[in-house]
mmCIF file of C-alpha atoms in Angstrom:
data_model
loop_
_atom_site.group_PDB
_atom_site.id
_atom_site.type_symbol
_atom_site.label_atom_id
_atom_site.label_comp_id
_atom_site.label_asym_id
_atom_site.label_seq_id
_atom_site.Cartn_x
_atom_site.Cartn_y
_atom_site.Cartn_z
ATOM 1 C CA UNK A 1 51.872 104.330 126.730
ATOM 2 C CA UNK A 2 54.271 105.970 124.034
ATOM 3 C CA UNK A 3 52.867 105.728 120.171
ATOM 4 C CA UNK A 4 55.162 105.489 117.751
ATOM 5 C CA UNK A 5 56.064 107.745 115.678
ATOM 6 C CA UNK A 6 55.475 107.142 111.882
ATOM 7 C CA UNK A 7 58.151 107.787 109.184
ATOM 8 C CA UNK A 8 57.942 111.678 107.583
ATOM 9 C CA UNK A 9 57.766 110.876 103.189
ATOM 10 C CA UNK A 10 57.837 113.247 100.361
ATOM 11 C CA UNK A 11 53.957 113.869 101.155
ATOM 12 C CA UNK A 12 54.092 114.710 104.543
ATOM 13 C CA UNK A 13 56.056 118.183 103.491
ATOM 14 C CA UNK A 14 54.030 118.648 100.522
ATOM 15 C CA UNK A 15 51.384 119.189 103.073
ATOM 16 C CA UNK A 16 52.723 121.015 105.276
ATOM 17 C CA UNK A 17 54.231 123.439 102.459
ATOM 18 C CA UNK A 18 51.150 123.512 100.560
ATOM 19 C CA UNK A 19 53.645 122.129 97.383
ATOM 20 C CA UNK A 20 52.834 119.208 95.182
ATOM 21 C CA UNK A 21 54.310 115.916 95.760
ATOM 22 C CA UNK A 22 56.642 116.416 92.637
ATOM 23 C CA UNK A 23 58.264 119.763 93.116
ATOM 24 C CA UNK A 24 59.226 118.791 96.212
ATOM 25 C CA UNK A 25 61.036 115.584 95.134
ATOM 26 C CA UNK A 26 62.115 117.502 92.141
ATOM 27 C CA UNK A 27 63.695 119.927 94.934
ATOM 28 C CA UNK A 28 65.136 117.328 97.170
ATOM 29 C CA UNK A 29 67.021 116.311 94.337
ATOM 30 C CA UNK A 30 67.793 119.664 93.021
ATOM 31 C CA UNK A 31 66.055 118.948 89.812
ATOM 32 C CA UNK A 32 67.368 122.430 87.719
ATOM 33 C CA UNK A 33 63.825 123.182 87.064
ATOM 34 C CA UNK A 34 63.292 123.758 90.658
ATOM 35 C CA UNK A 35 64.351 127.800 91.868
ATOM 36 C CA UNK A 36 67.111 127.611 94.762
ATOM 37 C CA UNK A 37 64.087 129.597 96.955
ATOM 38 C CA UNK A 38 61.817 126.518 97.036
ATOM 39 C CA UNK A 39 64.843 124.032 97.392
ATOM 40 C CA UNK A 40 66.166 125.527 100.303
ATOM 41 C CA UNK A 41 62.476 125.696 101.882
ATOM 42 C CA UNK A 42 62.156 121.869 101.367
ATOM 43 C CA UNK A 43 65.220 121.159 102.409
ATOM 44 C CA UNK A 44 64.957 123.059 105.397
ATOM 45 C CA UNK A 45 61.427 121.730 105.859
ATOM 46 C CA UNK A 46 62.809 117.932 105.337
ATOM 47 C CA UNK A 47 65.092 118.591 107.969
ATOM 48 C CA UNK A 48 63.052 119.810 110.262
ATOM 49 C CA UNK A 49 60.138 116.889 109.830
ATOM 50 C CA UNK A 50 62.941 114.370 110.121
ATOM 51 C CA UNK A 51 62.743 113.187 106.833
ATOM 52 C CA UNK A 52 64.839 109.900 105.497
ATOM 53 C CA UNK A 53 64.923 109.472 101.739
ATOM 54 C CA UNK A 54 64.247 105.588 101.290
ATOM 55 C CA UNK A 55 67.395 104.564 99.089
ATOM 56 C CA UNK A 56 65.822 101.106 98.973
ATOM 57 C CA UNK A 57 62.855 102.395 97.142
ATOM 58 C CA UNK A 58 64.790 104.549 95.068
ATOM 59 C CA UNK A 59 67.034 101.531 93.678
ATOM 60 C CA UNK A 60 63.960 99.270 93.117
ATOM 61 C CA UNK A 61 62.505 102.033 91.056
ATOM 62 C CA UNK A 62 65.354 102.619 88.713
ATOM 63 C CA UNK A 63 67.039 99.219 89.583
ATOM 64 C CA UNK A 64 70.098 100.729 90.965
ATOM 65 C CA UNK A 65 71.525 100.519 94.632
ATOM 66 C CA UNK A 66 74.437 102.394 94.182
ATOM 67 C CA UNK A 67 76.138 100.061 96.241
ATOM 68 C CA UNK A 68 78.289 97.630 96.228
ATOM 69 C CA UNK A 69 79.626 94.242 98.096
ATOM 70 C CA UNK A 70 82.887 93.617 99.232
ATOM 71 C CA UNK A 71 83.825 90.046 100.919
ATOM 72 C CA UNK A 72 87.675 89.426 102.351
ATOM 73 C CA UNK A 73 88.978 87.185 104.644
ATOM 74 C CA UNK A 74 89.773 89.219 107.342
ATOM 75 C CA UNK A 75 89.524 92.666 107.906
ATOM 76 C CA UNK A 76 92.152 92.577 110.593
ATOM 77 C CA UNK A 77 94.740 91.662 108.261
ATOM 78 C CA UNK A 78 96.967 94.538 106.711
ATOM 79 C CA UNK A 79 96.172 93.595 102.872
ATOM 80 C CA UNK A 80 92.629 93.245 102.857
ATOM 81 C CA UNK A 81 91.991 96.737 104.641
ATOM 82 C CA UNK A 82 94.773 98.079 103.009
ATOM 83 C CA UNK A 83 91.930 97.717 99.530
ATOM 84 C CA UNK A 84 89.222 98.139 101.301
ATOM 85 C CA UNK A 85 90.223 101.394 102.150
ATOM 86 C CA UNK A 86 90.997 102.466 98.713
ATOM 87 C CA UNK A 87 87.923 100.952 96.999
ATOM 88 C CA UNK A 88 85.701 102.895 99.688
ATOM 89 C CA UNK A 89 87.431 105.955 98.712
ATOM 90 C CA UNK A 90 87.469 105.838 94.902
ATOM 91 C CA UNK A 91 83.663 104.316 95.011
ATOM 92 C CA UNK A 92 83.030 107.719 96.665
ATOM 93 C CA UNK A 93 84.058 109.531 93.841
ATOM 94 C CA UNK A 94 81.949 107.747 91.656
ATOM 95 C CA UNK A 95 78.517 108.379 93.965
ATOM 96 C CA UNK A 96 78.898 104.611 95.299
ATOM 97 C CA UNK A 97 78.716 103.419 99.157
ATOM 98 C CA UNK A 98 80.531 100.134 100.215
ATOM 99 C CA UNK A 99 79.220 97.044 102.187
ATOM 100 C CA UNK A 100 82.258 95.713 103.702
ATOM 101 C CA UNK A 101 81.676 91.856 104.868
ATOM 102 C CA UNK A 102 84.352 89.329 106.228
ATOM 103 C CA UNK A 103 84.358 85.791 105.695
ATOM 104 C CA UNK A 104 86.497 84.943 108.322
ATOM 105 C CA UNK A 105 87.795 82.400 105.923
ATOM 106 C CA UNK A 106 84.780 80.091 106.896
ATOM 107 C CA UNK A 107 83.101 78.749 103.618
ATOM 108 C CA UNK A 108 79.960 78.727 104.808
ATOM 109 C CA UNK A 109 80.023 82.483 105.802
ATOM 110 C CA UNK A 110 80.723 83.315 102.405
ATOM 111 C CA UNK A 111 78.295 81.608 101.086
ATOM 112 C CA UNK A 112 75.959 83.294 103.584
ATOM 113 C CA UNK A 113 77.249 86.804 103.018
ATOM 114 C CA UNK A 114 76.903 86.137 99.081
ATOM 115 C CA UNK A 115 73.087 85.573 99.124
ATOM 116 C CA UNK A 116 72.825 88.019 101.414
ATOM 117 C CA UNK A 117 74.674 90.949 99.023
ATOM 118 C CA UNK A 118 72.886 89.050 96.000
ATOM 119 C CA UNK A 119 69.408 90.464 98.646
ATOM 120 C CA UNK A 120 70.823 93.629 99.206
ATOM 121 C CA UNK A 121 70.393 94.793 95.316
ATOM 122 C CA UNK A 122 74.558 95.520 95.041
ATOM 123 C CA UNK A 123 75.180 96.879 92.069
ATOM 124 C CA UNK A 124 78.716 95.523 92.020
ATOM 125 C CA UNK A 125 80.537 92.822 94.092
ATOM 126 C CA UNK A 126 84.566 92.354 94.941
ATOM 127 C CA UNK A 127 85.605 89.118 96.234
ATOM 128 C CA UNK A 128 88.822 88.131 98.073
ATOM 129 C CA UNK A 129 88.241 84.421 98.549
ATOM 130 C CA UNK A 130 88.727 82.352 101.406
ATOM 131 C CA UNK A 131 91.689 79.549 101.775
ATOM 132 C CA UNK A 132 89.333 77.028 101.552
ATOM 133 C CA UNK A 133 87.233 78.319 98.271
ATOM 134 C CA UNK A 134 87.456 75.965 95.436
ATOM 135 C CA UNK A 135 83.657 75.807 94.023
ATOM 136 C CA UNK A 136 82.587 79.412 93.794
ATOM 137 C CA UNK A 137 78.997 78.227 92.510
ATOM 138 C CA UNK A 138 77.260 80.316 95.021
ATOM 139 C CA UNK A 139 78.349 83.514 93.152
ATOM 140 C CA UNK A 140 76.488 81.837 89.858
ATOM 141 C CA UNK A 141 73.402 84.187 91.006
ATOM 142 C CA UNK A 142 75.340 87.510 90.759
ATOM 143 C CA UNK A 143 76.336 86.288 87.155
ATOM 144 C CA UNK A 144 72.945 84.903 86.005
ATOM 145 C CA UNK A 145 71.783 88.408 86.797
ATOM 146 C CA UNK A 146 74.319 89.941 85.377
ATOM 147 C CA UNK A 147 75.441 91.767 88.135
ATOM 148 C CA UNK A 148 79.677 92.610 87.367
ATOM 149 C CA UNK A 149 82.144 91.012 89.802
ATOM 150 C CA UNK A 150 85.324 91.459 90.312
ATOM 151 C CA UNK A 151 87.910 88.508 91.700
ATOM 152 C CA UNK A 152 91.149 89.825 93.847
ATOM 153 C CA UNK A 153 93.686 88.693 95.153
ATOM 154 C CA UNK A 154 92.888 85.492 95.796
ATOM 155 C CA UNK A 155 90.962 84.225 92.656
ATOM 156 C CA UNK A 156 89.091 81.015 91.415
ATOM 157 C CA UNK A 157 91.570 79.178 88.895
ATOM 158 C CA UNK A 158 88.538 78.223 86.592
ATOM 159 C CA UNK A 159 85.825 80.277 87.098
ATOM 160 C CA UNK A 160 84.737 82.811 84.158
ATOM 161 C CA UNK A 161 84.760 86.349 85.939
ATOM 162 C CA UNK A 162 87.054 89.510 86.115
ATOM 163 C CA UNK A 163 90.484 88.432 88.463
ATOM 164 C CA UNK A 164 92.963 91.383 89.488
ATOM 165 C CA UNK A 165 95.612 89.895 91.233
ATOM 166 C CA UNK A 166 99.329 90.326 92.072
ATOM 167 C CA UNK A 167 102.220 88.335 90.453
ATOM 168 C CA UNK A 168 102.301 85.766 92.920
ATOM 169 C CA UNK A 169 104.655 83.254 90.833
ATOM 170 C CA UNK A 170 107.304 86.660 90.562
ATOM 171 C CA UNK A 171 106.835 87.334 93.632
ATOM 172 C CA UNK A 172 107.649 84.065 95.699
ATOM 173 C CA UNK A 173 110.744 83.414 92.825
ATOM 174 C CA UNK A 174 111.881 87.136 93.572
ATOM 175 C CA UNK A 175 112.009 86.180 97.440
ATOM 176 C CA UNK A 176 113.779 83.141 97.580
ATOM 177 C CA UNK A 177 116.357 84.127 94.763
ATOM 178 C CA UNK A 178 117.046 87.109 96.801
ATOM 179 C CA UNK A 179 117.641 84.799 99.530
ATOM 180 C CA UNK A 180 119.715 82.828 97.449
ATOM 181 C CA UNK A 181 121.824 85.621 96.478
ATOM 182 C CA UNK A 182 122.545 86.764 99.812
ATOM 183 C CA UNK A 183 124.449 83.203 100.780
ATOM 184 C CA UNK A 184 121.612 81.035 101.813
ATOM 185 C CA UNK A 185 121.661 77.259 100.254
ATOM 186 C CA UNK A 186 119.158 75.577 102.684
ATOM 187 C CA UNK A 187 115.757 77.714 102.455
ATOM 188 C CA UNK A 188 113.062 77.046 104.498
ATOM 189 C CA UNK A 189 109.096 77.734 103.076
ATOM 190 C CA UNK A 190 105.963 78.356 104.995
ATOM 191 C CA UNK A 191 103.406 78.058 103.095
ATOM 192 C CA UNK A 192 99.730 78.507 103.548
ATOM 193 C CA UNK A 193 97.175 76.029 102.440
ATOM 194 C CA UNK A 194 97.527 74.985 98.738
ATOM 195 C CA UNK A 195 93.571 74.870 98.259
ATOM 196 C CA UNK A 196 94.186 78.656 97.805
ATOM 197 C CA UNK A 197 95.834 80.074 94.279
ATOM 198 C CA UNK A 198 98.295 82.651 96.195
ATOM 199 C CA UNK A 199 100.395 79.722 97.699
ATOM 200 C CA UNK A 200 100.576 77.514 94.969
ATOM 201 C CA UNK A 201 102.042 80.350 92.761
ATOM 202 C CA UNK A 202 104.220 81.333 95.236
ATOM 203 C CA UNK A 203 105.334 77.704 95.959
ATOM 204 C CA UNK A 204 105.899 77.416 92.078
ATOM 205 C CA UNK A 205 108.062 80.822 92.266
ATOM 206 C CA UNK A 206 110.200 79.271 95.195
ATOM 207 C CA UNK A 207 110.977 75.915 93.653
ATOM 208 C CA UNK A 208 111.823 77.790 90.206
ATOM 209 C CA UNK A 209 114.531 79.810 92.222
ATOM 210 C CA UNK A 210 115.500 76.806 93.799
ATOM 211 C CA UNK A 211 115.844 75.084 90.426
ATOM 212 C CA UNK A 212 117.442 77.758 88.748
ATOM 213 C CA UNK A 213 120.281 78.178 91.272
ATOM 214 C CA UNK A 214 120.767 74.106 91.266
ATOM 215 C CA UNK A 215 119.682 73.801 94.855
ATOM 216 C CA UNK A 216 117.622 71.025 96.137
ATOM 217 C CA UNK A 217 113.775 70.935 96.980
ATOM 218 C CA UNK A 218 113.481 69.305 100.241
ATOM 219 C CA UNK A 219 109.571 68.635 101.922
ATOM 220 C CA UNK A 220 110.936 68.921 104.993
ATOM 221 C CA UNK A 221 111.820 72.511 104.647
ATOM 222 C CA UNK A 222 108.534 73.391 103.383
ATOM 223 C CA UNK A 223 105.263 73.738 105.806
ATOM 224 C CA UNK A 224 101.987 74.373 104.998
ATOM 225 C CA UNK A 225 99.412 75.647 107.200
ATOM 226 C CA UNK A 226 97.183 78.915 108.008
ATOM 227 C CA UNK A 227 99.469 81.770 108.367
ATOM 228 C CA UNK A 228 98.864 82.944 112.137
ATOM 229 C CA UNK A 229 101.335 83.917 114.877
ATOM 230 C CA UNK A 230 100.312 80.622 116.641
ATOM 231 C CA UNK A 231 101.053 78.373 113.714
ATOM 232 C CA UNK A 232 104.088 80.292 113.017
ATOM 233 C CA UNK A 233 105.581 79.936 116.536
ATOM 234 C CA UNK A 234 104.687 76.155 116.315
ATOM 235 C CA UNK A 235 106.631 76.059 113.024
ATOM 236 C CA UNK A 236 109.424 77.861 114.055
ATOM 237 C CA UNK A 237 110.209 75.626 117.258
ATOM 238 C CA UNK A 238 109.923 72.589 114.641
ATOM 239 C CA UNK A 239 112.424 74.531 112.167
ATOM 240 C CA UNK A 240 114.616 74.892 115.004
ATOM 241 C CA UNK A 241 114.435 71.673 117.040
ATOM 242 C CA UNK A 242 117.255 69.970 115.694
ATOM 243 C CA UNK A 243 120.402 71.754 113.464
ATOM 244 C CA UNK A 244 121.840 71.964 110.948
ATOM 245 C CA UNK A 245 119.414 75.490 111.399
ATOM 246 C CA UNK A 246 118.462 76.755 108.051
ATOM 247 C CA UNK A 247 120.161 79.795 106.882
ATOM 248 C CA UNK A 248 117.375 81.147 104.636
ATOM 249 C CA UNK A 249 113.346 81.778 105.816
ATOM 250 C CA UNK A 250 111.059 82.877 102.786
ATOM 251 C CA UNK A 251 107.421 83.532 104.850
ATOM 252 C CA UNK A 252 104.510 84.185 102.417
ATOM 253 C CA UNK A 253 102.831 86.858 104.975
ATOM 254 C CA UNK A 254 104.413 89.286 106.839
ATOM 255 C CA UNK A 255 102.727 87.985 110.052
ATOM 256 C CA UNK A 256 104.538 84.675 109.904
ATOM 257 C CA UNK A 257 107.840 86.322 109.445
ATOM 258 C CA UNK A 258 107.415 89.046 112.352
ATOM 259 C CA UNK A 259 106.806 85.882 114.649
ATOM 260 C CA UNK A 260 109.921 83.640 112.908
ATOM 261 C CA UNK A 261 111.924 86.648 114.023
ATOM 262 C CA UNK A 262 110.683 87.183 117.607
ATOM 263 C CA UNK A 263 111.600 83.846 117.825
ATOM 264 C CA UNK A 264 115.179 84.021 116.408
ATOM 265 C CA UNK A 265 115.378 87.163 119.004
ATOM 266 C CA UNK A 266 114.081 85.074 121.757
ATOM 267 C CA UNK A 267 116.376 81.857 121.421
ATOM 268 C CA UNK A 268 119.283 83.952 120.454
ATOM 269 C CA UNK A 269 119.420 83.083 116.387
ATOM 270 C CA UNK A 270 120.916 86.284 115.024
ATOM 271 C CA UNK A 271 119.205 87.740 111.919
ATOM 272 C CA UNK A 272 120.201 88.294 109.599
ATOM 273 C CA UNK A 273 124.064 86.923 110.274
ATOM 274 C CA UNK A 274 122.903 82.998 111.467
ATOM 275 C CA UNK A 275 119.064 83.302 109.423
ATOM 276 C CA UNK A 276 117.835 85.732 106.827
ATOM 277 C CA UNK A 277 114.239 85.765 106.676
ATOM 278 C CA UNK A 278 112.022 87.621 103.655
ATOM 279 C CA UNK A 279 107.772 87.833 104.147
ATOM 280 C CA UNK A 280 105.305 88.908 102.041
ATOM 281 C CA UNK A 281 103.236 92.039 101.788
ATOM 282 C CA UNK A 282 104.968 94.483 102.571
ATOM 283 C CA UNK A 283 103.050 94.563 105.908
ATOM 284 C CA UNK A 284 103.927 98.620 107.936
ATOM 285 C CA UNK A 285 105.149 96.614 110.715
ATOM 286 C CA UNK A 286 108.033 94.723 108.666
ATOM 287 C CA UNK A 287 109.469 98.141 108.209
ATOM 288 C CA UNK A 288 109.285 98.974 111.996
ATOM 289 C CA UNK A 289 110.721 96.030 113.726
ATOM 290 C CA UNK A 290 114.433 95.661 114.245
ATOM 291 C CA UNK A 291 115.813 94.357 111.988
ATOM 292 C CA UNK A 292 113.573 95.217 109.457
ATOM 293 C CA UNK A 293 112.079 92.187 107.604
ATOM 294 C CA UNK A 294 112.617 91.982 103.706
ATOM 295 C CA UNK A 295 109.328 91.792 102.439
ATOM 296 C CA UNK A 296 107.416 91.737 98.744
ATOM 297 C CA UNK A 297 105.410 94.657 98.193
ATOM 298 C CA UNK A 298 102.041 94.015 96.923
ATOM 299 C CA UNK A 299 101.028 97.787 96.016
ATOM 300 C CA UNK A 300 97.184 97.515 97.469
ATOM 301 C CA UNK A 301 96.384 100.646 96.220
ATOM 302 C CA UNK A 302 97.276 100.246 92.662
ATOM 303 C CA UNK A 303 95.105 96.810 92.487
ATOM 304 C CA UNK A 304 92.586 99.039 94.725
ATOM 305 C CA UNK A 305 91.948 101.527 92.434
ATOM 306 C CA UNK A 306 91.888 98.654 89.082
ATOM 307 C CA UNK A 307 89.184 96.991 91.048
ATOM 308 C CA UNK A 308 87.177 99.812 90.913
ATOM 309 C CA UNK A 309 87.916 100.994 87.405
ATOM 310 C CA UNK A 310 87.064 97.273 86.684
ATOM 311 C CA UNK A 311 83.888 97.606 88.359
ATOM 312 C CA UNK A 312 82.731 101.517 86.625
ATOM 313 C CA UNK A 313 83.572 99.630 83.276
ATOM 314 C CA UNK A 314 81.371 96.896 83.703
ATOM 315 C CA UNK A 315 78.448 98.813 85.551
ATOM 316 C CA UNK A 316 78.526 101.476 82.350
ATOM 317 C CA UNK A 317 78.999 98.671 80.188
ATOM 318 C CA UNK A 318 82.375 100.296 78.394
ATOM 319 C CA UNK A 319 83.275 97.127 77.469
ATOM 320 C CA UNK A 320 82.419 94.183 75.818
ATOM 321 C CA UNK A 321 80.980 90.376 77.830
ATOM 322 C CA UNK A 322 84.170 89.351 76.800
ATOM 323 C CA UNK A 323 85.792 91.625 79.123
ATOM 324 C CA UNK A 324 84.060 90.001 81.949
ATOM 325 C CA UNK A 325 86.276 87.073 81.940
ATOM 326 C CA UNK A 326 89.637 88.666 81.575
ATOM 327 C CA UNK A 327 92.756 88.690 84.297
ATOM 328 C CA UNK A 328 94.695 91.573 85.133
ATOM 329 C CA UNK A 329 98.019 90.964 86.890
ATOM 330 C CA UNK A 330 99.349 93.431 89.072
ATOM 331 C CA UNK A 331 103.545 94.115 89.661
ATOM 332 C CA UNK A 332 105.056 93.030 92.893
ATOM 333 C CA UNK A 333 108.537 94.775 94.562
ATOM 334 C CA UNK A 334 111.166 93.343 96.713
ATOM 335 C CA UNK A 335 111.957 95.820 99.171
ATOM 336 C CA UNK A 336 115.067 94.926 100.846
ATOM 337 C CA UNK A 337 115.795 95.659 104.717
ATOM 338 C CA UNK A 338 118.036 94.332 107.245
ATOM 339 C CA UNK A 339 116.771 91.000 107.639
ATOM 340 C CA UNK A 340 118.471 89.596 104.835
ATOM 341 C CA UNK A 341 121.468 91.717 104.891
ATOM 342 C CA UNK A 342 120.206 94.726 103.868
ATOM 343 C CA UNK A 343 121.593 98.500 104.405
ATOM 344 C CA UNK A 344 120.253 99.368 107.862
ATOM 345 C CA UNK A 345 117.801 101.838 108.262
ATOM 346 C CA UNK A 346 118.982 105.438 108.875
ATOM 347 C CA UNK A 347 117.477 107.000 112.435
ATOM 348 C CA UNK A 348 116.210 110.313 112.258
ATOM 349 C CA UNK A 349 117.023 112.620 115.694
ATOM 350 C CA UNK A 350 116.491 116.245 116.622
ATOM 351 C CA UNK A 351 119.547 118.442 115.774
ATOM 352 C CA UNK A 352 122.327 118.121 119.177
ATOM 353 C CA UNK A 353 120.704 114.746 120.341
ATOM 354 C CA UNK A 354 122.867 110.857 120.189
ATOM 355 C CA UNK A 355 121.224 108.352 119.638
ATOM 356 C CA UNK A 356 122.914 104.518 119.654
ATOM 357 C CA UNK A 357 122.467 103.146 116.106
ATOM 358 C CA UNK A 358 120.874 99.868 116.363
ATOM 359 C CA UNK A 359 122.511 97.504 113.912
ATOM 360 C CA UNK A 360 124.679 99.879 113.165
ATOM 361 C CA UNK A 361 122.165 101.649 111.812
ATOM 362 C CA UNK A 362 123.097 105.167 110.535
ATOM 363 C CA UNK A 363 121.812 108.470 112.575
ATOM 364 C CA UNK A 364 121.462 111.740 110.752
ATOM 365 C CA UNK A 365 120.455 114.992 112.671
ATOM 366 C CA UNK A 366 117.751 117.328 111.499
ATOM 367 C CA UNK A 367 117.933 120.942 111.924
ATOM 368 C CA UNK A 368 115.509 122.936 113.886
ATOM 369 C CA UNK A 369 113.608 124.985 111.596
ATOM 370 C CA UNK A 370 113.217 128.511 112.583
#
């Protein structure tokens, strides 16, 4: 029969060093008091005992976790761990770790990772919501405790907290003007659910383009729905069932417009000289595909890095309460590629090597360096 064995504390190498209890956790957090000789033998001691410093016990005595929440959608999706990335990395610098949890855009899971966070102790929370979030009482805890959060991305329309998010209005008026002023007079929009703030702005954006350029708003051009390949392969054969075919595709994620143009490819709709198509986010893979897909750039790690300043400010209390319940709106970019007529992308080859230009695409050889 094996015994367990029990967990090595700050006593257990007092003992064994014949030290008292508070040199050596003076040592094992290099308290300047304590000479780099007895440090390194409690270190090395700690080590050797297998010794785990309880950060749980640490944060309930000076009520701080150094840690904080972070709830998105998806993980799998290029925006969300596009930030999550960043806030990891600049929480680092600042002595924080990061609980990354994903909602899976399931309500109920949010709620369930909230109160689980709220037990956790985080120090800080950052919330991308789900599509389907429109009472966000469940984070009422977090601010009856007065524990900072930070809103992204997509944000609660009435709900008094910090919101960073990206100009989402700008952004879908940018796209379908572009569109606009490429040719196109009959733009399709796919949407995804309006219970979410991203889409209604960027539905707002596209009918202002429309309405600006004196073109109609029809609801049959416009489709709302969750933004996956399967839903935009369903919408595309609908788009395409009967002509006239539109001429114009504006796509509010990158995702849906990779799949609108594997369809074009497939049934032999030429982009961008029979359909232009534009996404949104700027996605690695728009920039990858041929033709590249015009897309809205987002800049993750600009809003990234504010949601962490946002969070340092509010942890160190920098700012006023006021500050708590304040918006920050981040730039978008159109970056134009060859989906909607733009210049094609130059190919890079090794010095005395042809390669065929797709598109037309331009090829530029690169010297050997010696």
């Amino acid at each position: 029969m094996s015994s367990l064995r029990s967990e090595k504390t700050i006593v257990d190498i007092a003992e064994e060093l014949e030290l008292s209890v508070s040199t050596v956790s003076r040592a094992l957090n290099d308290h300047p008091n304590i000479s780099a000789k007895t440090k390194e033998r409690v270190k090395k001691m700690a080590r050797k005992m297998g010794y785990r410093p309880n950060a749980m016990a640490a944060g309930l005595r000076n009520n701080k976790s150094k840690t904080i929440g972070l709830i998105v959608p998806r993980i799998s999706m290029f925006f969300p761990a596009a930030i999550s990335t960043i806030i990891q990395n600049k929480l680092q610098e600042f002595g924080y770790n990061l609980i990354i949890c994903q909602s899976n855009d399931s309500l109920q899971q949010e709620i369930e990772l909230a109160n689980t966070l709220y037990s956790a102790r985080v120090d800080g929370l950052a919330v991308s919501a789900t599509l389907y979030t429109t009472d966000f009482s469940h984070f009422d805890i977090f601010k009856q405790q007065n524990t900072p959060i930070v809103f992204f991305d997509r944000t609660p329309k009435d709900y008094n907290v910090k919101v960073i998010k990206g100009d989402d209005f700008l952004g879908g008026f940018k796209a379908t003007e572009h569109l606009v002023e490429k040719g196109c007079k009959d733009i399709v929009h796919i949407s995804g659910p309006l219970t979410c703030n991203l889409y209604t702005e960027r539905l707002a954006g596209y009918k202002e383009a429309l309405q600006k350029n004196r073109l109609p708003y029809k609801k049959n051009r416009v489709f709302f729905h969750e933004l996956t390949r399967e839903n935009a392969w369903q919408t595309a054969e609908k788009i395409f069932s009967q002509k006239p075919y539109p001429d114009g595709i504006f796509a509010t994620n990158d995702t849906t417009a990779i799949t609108i143009l594997e369809y074009c490819r497939k049934h032999g709709i030429r982009v961008p000289e029979d359909c232009k198509i534009a996404g949104y986010s700027n996605d690695p893979r728009t920039e990858i595909v041929t033709p590249s897909i015009t897309s809205v750039d987002q800049y993750p790690t600009t809003m990234g890095e504010r949601i962490v300043a946002a969070l340092m400010d509010l942890i160190q209390a920098r700012h006023p309460a006021a500050y708590r319940h304040s918006q920050e709106i981040v730039p978008i970019q159109l970056i134009e590629r060859e989906s909607t007529g733009g210049m094609p992308r130059e190919i890079v080859a090794p010095a005395g090597i042809k390669v065929p230009a797709a598109n037309g695409a331009a090829v530029k050889a690169v010297k050997k360096k010696k």
